[in-house]
Coordinates of C-alpha atoms in Angstrom, one line a residue:
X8 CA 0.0 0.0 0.0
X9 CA 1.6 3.4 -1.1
X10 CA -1.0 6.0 0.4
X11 CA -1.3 7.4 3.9
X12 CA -4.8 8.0 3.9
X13 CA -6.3 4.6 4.3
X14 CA -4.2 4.4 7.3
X15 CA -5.5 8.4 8.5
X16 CA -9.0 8.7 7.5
X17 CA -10.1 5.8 9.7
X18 CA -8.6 7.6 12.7
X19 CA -10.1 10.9 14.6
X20 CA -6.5 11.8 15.4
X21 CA -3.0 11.7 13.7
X22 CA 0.4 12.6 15.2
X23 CA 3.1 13.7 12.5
X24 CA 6.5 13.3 13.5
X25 CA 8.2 16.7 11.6
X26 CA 11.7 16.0 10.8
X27 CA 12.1 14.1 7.7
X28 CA 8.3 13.4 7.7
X29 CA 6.9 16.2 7.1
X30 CA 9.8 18.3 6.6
X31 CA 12.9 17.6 4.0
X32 CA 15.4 18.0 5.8
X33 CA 17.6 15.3 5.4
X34 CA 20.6 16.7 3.1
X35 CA 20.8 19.8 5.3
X36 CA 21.1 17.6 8.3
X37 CA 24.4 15.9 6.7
X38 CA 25.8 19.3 5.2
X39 CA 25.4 20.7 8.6
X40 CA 27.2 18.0 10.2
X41 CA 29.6 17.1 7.3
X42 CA 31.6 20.1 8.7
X43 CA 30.9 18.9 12.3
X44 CA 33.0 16.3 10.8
X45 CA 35.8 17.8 9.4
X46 CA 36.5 20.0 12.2
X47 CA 37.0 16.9 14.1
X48 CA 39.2 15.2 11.7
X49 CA 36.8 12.6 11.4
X50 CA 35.8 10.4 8.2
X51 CA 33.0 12.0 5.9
X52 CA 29.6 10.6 6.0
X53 CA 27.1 10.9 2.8
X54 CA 23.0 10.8 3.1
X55 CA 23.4 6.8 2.3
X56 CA 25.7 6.4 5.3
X57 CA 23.7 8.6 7.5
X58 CA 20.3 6.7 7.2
X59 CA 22.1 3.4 8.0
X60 CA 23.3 4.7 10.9
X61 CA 21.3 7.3 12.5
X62 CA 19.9 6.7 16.1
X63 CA 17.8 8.1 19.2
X64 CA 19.3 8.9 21.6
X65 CA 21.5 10.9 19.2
X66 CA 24.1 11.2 21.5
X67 CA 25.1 7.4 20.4
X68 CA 24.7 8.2 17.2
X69 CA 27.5 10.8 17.6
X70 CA 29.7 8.3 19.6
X71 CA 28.9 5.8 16.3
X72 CA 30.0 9.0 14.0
X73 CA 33.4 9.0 16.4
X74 CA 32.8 12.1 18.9
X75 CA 34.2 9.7 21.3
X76 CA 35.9 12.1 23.4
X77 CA 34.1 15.2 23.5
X78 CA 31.0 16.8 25.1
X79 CA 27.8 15.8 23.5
X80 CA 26.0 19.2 24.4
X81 CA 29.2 21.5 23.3
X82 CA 29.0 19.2 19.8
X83 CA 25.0 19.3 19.7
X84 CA 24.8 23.0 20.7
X85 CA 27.3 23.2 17.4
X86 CA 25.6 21.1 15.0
X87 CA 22.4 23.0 15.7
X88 CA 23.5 26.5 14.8
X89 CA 24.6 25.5 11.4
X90 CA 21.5 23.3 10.7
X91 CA 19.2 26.4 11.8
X92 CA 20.9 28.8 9.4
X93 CA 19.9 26.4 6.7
X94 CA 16.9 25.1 7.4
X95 CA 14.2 27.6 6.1
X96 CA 15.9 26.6 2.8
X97 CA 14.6 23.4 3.1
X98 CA 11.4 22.5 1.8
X99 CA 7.8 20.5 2.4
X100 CA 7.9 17.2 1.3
X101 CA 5.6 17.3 -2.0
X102 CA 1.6 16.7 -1.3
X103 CA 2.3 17.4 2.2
X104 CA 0.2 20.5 2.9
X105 CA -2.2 19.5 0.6
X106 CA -3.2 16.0 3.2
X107 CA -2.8 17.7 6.0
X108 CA -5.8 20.2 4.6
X109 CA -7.7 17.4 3.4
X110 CA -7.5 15.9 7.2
X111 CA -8.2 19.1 8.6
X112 CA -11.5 19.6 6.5
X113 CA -12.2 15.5 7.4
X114 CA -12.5 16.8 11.1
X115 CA -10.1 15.0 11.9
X116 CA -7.0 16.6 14.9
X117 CA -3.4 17.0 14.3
X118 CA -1.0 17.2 16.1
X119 CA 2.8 17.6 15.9
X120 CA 5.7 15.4 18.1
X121 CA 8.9 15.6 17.7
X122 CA 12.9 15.9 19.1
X123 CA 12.6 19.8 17.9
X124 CA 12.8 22.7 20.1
X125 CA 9.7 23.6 21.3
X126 CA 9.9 27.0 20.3
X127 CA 12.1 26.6 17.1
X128 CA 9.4 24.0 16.1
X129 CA 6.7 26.6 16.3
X130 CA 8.4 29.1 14.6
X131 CA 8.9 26.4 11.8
X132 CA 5.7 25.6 11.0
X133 CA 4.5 29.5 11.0
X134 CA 7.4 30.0 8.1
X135 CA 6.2 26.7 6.1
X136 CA 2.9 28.2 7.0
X137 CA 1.1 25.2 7.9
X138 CA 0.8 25.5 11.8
X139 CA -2.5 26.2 11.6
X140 CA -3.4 22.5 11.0
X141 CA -2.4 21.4 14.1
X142 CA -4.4 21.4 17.4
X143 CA -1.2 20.5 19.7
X144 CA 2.6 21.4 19.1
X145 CA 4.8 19.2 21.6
X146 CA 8.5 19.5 20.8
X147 CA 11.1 19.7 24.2
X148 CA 12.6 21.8 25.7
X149 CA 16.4 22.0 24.8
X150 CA 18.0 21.5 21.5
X151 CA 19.5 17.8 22.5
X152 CA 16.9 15.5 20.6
X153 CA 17.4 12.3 23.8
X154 CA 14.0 11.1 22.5
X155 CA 10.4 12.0 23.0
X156 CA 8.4 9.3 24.6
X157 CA 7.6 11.4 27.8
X158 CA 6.3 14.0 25.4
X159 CA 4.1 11.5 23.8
X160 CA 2.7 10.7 26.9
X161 CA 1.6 14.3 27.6
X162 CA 0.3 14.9 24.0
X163 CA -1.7 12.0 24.6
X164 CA -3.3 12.8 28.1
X165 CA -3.8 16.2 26.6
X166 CA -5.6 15.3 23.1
X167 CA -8.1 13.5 24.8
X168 CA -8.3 10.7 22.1
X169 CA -8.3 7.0 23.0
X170 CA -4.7 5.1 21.8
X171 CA -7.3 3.0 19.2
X172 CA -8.4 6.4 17.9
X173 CA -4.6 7.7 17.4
X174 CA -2.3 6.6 15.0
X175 CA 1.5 8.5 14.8
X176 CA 3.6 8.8 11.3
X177 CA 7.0 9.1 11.6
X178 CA 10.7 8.0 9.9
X179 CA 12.7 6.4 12.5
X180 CA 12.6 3.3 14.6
X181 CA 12.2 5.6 17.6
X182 CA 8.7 6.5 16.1
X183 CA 7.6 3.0 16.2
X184 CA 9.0 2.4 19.5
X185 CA 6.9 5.8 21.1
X186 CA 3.9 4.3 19.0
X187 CA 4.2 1.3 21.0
X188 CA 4.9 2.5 24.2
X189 CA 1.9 4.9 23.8
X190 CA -0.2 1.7 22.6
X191 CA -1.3 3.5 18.9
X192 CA -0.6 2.1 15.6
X193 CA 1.9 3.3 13.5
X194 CA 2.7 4.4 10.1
X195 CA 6.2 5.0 9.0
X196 CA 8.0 7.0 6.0
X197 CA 11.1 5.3 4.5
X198 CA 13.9 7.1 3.3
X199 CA 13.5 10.0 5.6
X200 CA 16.4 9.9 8.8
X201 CA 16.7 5.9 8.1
X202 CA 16.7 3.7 5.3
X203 CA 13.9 1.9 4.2
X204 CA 16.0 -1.3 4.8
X205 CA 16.4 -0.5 8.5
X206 CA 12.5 -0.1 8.6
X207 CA 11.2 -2.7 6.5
X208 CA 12.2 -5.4 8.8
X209 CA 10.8 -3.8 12.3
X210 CA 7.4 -3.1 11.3
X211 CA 4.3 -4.1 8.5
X212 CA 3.6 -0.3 7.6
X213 CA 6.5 1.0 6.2
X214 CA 6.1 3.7 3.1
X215 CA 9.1 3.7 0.8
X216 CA 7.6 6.4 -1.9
X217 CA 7.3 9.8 -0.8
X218 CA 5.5 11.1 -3.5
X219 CA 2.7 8.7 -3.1
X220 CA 2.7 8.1 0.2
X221 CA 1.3 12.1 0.3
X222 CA -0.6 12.2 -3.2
X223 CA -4.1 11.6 -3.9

């Protein structure tokens, strides 16, 4: 199944992961920390080699990159400047505004999770001008990305919405493993942060074309 919306449209509420779901952001993510890399003396890394290896909590991910010796924040706090002078350049990915109307005029909530700042995250989706889709923002409260499970939690007390009513789309493992803690199904977007080979094997719902996945 290519399409999203036989896995939306039966639900009253969706939860949209934002990096490399919604937003592509991907190639800026490795330029940014491509120089990360060379200021460190360490080997390159290309978008192929980043969705293999990319990780919550992404502090292991840098120890995987070989950041074994220095301070995760100093490196994170780093990585992050450079990303968010880039980032408005990135773009939607394709169809994306266009479902989340089509929800939106379907009655049915959205909201937003993710391992984003909270308020960078809202600032975000004002300039991609799509916030107003979404009846709850949760992003935390530093820049560090450790996961968002206890988030979930909240968004979930607050949105009301039984877990059978819910389901989350995302583009990591980490989504699916939030989806199951929070006991909603799951729907994930290959090719985003990790490789659809990565995905494919930990779970039934796995979307490898884009395009489609947010198209009619």
């Amino acid at each position: 199944m290519r399409s999203l919306r036989p896995h939306l449209f039966e639900k009253k509420h969706v939860i949209w992961d934002w990096n490399g779901t919604l937003l592509d952001d991907v190639e800026m993510v490795v330029e940014a920390m491509r120089h990360l890399l060379e200021e460190q003396g360490l080997p390159a890394m290309d978008r192929q080699k980043y969705t293999e290896i990319f990780r919550f909590p992404v502090s292991e991910y840098y120890r995987d990159l070989g950041f074994e010796g220095a301070a995760f924040e100093a490196l994170s706090d780093r990585f992050v400047a450079r990303y968010m002078r880039g980032i408005l350049e990135c773009k939607l990915h394709t169809g994306v505004p266009e479902l989340l109307s089509e929800i939106k005029t379907a009655g049915i909530s959205q909201s937003i999770l993710s391992a984003a700042h909270q308020e960078s995250l809202q600032t975000h989706l004002v300039h991609f001008q799509i916030s107003h889709y979404f009846d709850r923002i949760f992003g935390l409260s530093d820049h560090h990305a450790r996961g968002k499970l206890e988030r979930g939690r909240d968004l979930m007390a607050t949105s009301g919405f039984p877990a059978e009513d819910t389901v989350l789309v995302g583009d990591t493992d980490h989504d699916l493993e939030v989806a199951k803690a929070l006991g909603i199904s799951a729907v994930i977007l290959a090719d985003g942060h990790q490789s659809y080979e990565r995905l494919s094997v930990l779970h039934s719902q796995v979307l490898q074309d884009r395009h489609g996945a947010f198209s009619s």
